[in-house]
Amino acid sequence: MVKSNYSIIKEIKEYAIDNKIPIMNQEGIDFLTTFIIKYQIKNILEVGTAIGYSSIMMTLCGPNIKVTTIERDEQRYLEAIKNIKKLNLEDRITLIFNDALKTKIEGKYDLIFIDAAKAQNIKFFELFERNLKDGGFIITDNMYFHGLVNKSEKEIKSRNVRGIVRKIKDYITFLKNNDNYNTTIYDIGDGIAVSEKKTRGGV
Ligand code: SAH
Ligand code: MG
């Protein structure tokens, strides 16, 4: 029996739940895919593949969309390869198994999607913005970090989590003060930042 894309994607989501893999939630993925269609995005660079769910969903937004995606965890990378094969998207999704911060990417993209280690967002942004076209977008997931960014430090028990929350707040400040981009943070999913690169010579 040939499985439909729908049932393959459903299995990927179930695998993510069973194995506690933090893939984007439904509201977040709906926003991201609608955005890609609305702005006719064609070339996407993703930081943080996990098991390929968001790469697959973005690629399925149109027949000419291509995604390059980076993952440092070997088990997840191998699972992503399997999932991408199941959907026959090997020609349109390029997987890179490496630490993104040690990865040099060639070429320019319409969209860079940052969804990896939350404390490293400024580093990812600064490393990959050279790969963004003028007028392109950088989208960052988990700006609320499971709702914790809006809590007071006293409410957060783990020192490690407090550290990550502080870094996300630093990233918000970094985005707001960055004059090369217009950033909006949407109260959707786990908080999604959209940073639009201003075109050169623009107002
Ligand atoms: N975008 C995926 C979810 C990614 S979860 C989806 O929604 O389907 C975040 C992933 O980023 C994890 O699998 C983690 O291993 C990876 N990651 C974190 N820091 C990284 C880094 N420096 N380089 C590459 N991958 C990283
Ligand atoms: Mg995420």
mmCIF file of N, CA, C and O and ligand atoms in Angstrom, residues 22-24 46 48-50 52-54 70-73 76 98-101 113 115-117 124, ligand 1:
data_model
loop_
_atom_site.group_PDB
_atom_site.id
_atom_site.type_symbol
_atom_site.label_atom_id
_atom_site.label_comp_id
_atom_site.label_asym_id
_atom_site.label_seq_id
_atom_site.Cartn_x
_atom_site.Cartn_y
_atom_site.Cartn_z
ATOM 1 N N PRO A 22 11.467 18.487 19.909
ATOM 2 C CA PRO A 22 10.695 19.736 19.926
ATOM 3 C C PRO A 22 10.457 20.318 18.541
ATOM 4 O O PRO A 22 11.023 21.351 18.174
ATOM 5 N N ILE A 23 9.617 19.653 17.764
ATOM 6 C CA ILE A 23 9.263 20.194 16.440
ATOM 7 C C ILE A 23 8.273 21.343 16.644
ATOM 8 O O ILE A 23 7.664 21.472 17.699
ATOM 9 N N MET A 24 8.135 22.162 15.608
ATOM 10 C CA MET A 24 7.212 23.300 15.696
ATOM 11 C C MET A 24 5.787 22.826 15.947
ATOM 12 O O MET A 24 5.383 21.790 15.420
ATOM 13 N N GLU A 46 17.751 26.531 6.831
ATOM 14 C CA GLU A 46 17.224 26.253 8.170
ATOM 15 C C GLU A 46 18.364 25.844 9.106
ATOM 16 O O GLU A 46 19.191 25.010 8.746
ATOM 17 N N GLY A 48 18.823 23.918 12.470
ATOM 18 C CA GLY A 48 18.089 23.046 13.394
ATOM 19 C C GLY A 48 17.040 22.223 12.660
ATOM 20 O O GLY A 48 15.874 22.584 12.594
ATOM 21 N N THR A 49 17.484 21.087 12.090
ATOM 22 C CA THR A 49 16.596 20.210 11.307
ATOM 23 C C THR A 49 15.715 19.354 12.208
ATOM 24 O O THR A 49 14.568 19.080 11.854
ATOM 25 N N ALA A 50 16.286 18.885 13.315
ATOM 26 C CA ALA A 50 15.705 17.794 14.113
ATOM 27 C C ALA A 50 15.428 16.617 13.172
ATOM 28 O O ALA A 50 16.341 16.161 12.494
ATOM 29 N N GLY A 52 13.465 16.629 10.494
ATOM 30 C CA GLY A 52 13.075 17.047 9.147
ATOM 31 C C GLY A 52 11.654 17.555 8.996
ATOM 32 O O GLY A 52 11.242 17.935 7.894
ATOM 33 N N TYR A 53 10.911 17.598 10.089
ATOM 34 C CA TYR A 53 9.497 17.982 9.983
ATOM 35 C C TYR A 53 9.299 19.378 9.366
ATOM 36 O O TYR A 53 8.613 19.518 8.350
ATOM 37 N N SER A 54 9.924 20.404 9.938
ATOM 38 C CA SER A 54 9.695 21.752 9.404
ATOM 39 C C SER A 54 10.279 21.896 7.991
ATOM 40 O O SER A 54 9.685 22.572 7.149
ATOM 41 N N ILE A 70 20.574 22.330 8.591
ATOM 42 C CA ILE A 70 21.761 21.912 9.356
ATOM 43 C C ILE A 70 21.344 21.293 10.696
ATOM 44 O O ILE A 70 20.531 21.881 11.419
ATOM 45 N N GLU A 71 21.916 20.128 11.010
ATOM 46 C CA GLU A 71 21.628 19.455 12.289
ATOM 47 C C GLU A 71 22.926 18.852 12.836
ATOM 48 O O GLU A 71 23.685 18.245 12.102
ATOM 49 N N ARG A 72 23.150 18.985 14.154
ATOM 50 C CA ARG A 72 24.386 18.461 14.741
ATOM 51 C C ARG A 72 24.203 17.126 15.464
ATOM 52 O O ARG A 72 25.177 16.480 15.821
ATOM 53 N N ASP A 73 22.957 16.740 15.704
ATOM 54 C CA ASP A 73 22.694 15.491 16.418
ATOM 55 C C ASP A 73 22.566 14.351 15.407
ATOM 56 O O ASP A 73 21.697 14.391 14.538
ATOM 57 N N ARG A 76 19.164 12.300 15.096
ATOM 58 C CA ARG A 76 18.098 13.095 14.464
ATOM 59 C C ARG A 76 18.366 13.301 12.976
ATOM 60 O O ARG A 76 17.458 13.212 12.148
ATOM 61 N N ASN A 98 26.308 18.791 10.890
ATOM 62 C CA ASN A 98 27.425 19.552 11.466
ATOM 63 C C ASN A 98 26.887 20.519 12.516
ATOM 64 O O ASN A 98 25.684 20.800 12.554
ATOM 65 N N ASP A 99 27.799 21.050 13.314
ATOM 66 C CA ASP A 99 27.444 22.172 14.180
ATOM 67 C C ASP A 99 27.297 23.399 13.274
ATOM 68 O O ASP A 99 28.239 23.743 12.548
ATOM 69 N N ALA A 100 26.152 24.028 13.329
ATOM 70 C CA ALA A 100 25.897 25.171 12.437
ATOM 71 C C ALA A 100 26.952 26.258 12.607
ATOM 72 O O ALA A 100 27.339 26.912 11.632
ATOM 73 N N LEU A 101 27.426 26.434 13.831
ATOM 74 C CA LEU A 101 28.402 27.502 14.079
ATOM 75 C C LEU A 101 29.756 27.204 13.448
ATOM 76 O O LEU A 101 30.611 28.072 13.374
ATOM 77 N N PHE A 113 15.662 30.353 8.489
ATOM 78 C CA PHE A 113 14.813 29.966 9.616
ATOM 79 C C PHE A 113 15.704 29.442 10.731
ATOM 80 O O PHE A 113 16.372 28.414 10.579
ATOM 81 N N ASP A 115 16.064 27.803 14.291
ATOM 82 C CA ASP A 115 15.286 27.001 15.239
ATOM 83 C C ASP A 115 16.205 25.959 15.884
ATOM 84 O O ASP A 115 15.960 24.767 15.826
ATOM 85 N N ALA A 116 17.321 26.440 16.476
ATOM 86 C CA ALA A 116 18.309 25.515 17.058
ATOM 87 C C ALA A 116 18.520 25.844 18.536
ATOM 88 O O ALA A 116 17.528 26.063 19.243
ATOM 89 N N ALA A 117 19.771 25.870 19.004
ATOM 90 C CA ALA A 117 20.021 26.150 20.430
ATOM 91 C C ALA A 117 19.654 27.602 20.723
ATOM 92 O O ALA A 117 20.208 28.526 20.125
ATOM 93 N N PHE A 124 23.980 32.663 15.499
ATOM 94 C CA PHE A 124 23.441 32.133 14.232
ATOM 95 C C PHE A 124 23.093 33.289 13.293
ATOM 96 O O PHE A 124 23.394 33.261 12.103
HETATM 97 N N1 SAH B 1 13.050 22.839 13.081
HETATM 98 C C1 SAH B 1 12.653 21.572 13.656
HETATM 99 C C2 SAH B 1 12.919 21.497 15.137
HETATM 100 C C3 SAH B 1 14.342 21.750 15.520
HETATM 101 S S1 SAH B 1 14.655 21.370 17.225
HETATM 102 C C4 SAH B 1 11.164 21.374 13.423
HETATM 103 O O1 SAH B 1 10.371 22.253 13.813
HETATM 104 O O2 SAH B 1 10.783 20.357 12.856
HETATM 105 C C5 SAH B 1 16.235 22.086 17.386
HETATM 106 C C6 SAH B 1 17.355 21.253 16.768
HETATM 107 O O3 SAH B 1 18.497 22.089 16.644
HETATM 108 C C7 SAH B 1 17.771 20.066 17.625
HETATM 109 O O4 SAH B 1 17.590 18.870 16.911
HETATM 110 C C8 SAH B 1 19.252 20.321 17.926
HETATM 111 O O5 SAH B 1 20.057 19.156 17.898
HETATM 112 C C9 SAH B 1 19.641 21.281 16.807
HETATM 113 N N2 SAH B 1 20.748 22.175 17.118
HETATM 114 C C10 SAH B 1 20.926 22.915 18.231
HETATM 115 N N3 SAH B 1 22.044 23.640 18.137
HETATM 116 C C11 SAH B 1 22.613 23.340 16.940
HETATM 117 C C12 SAH B 1 23.805 23.754 16.283
HETATM 118 N N4 SAH B 1 24.668 24.600 16.842
HETATM 119 N N5 SAH B 1 24.065 23.249 15.055
HETATM 120 C C13 SAH B 1 23.217 22.369 14.474
HETATM 121 N N6 SAH B 1 22.073 21.946 15.057
HETATM 122 C C14 SAH B 1 21.778 22.419 16.280
#
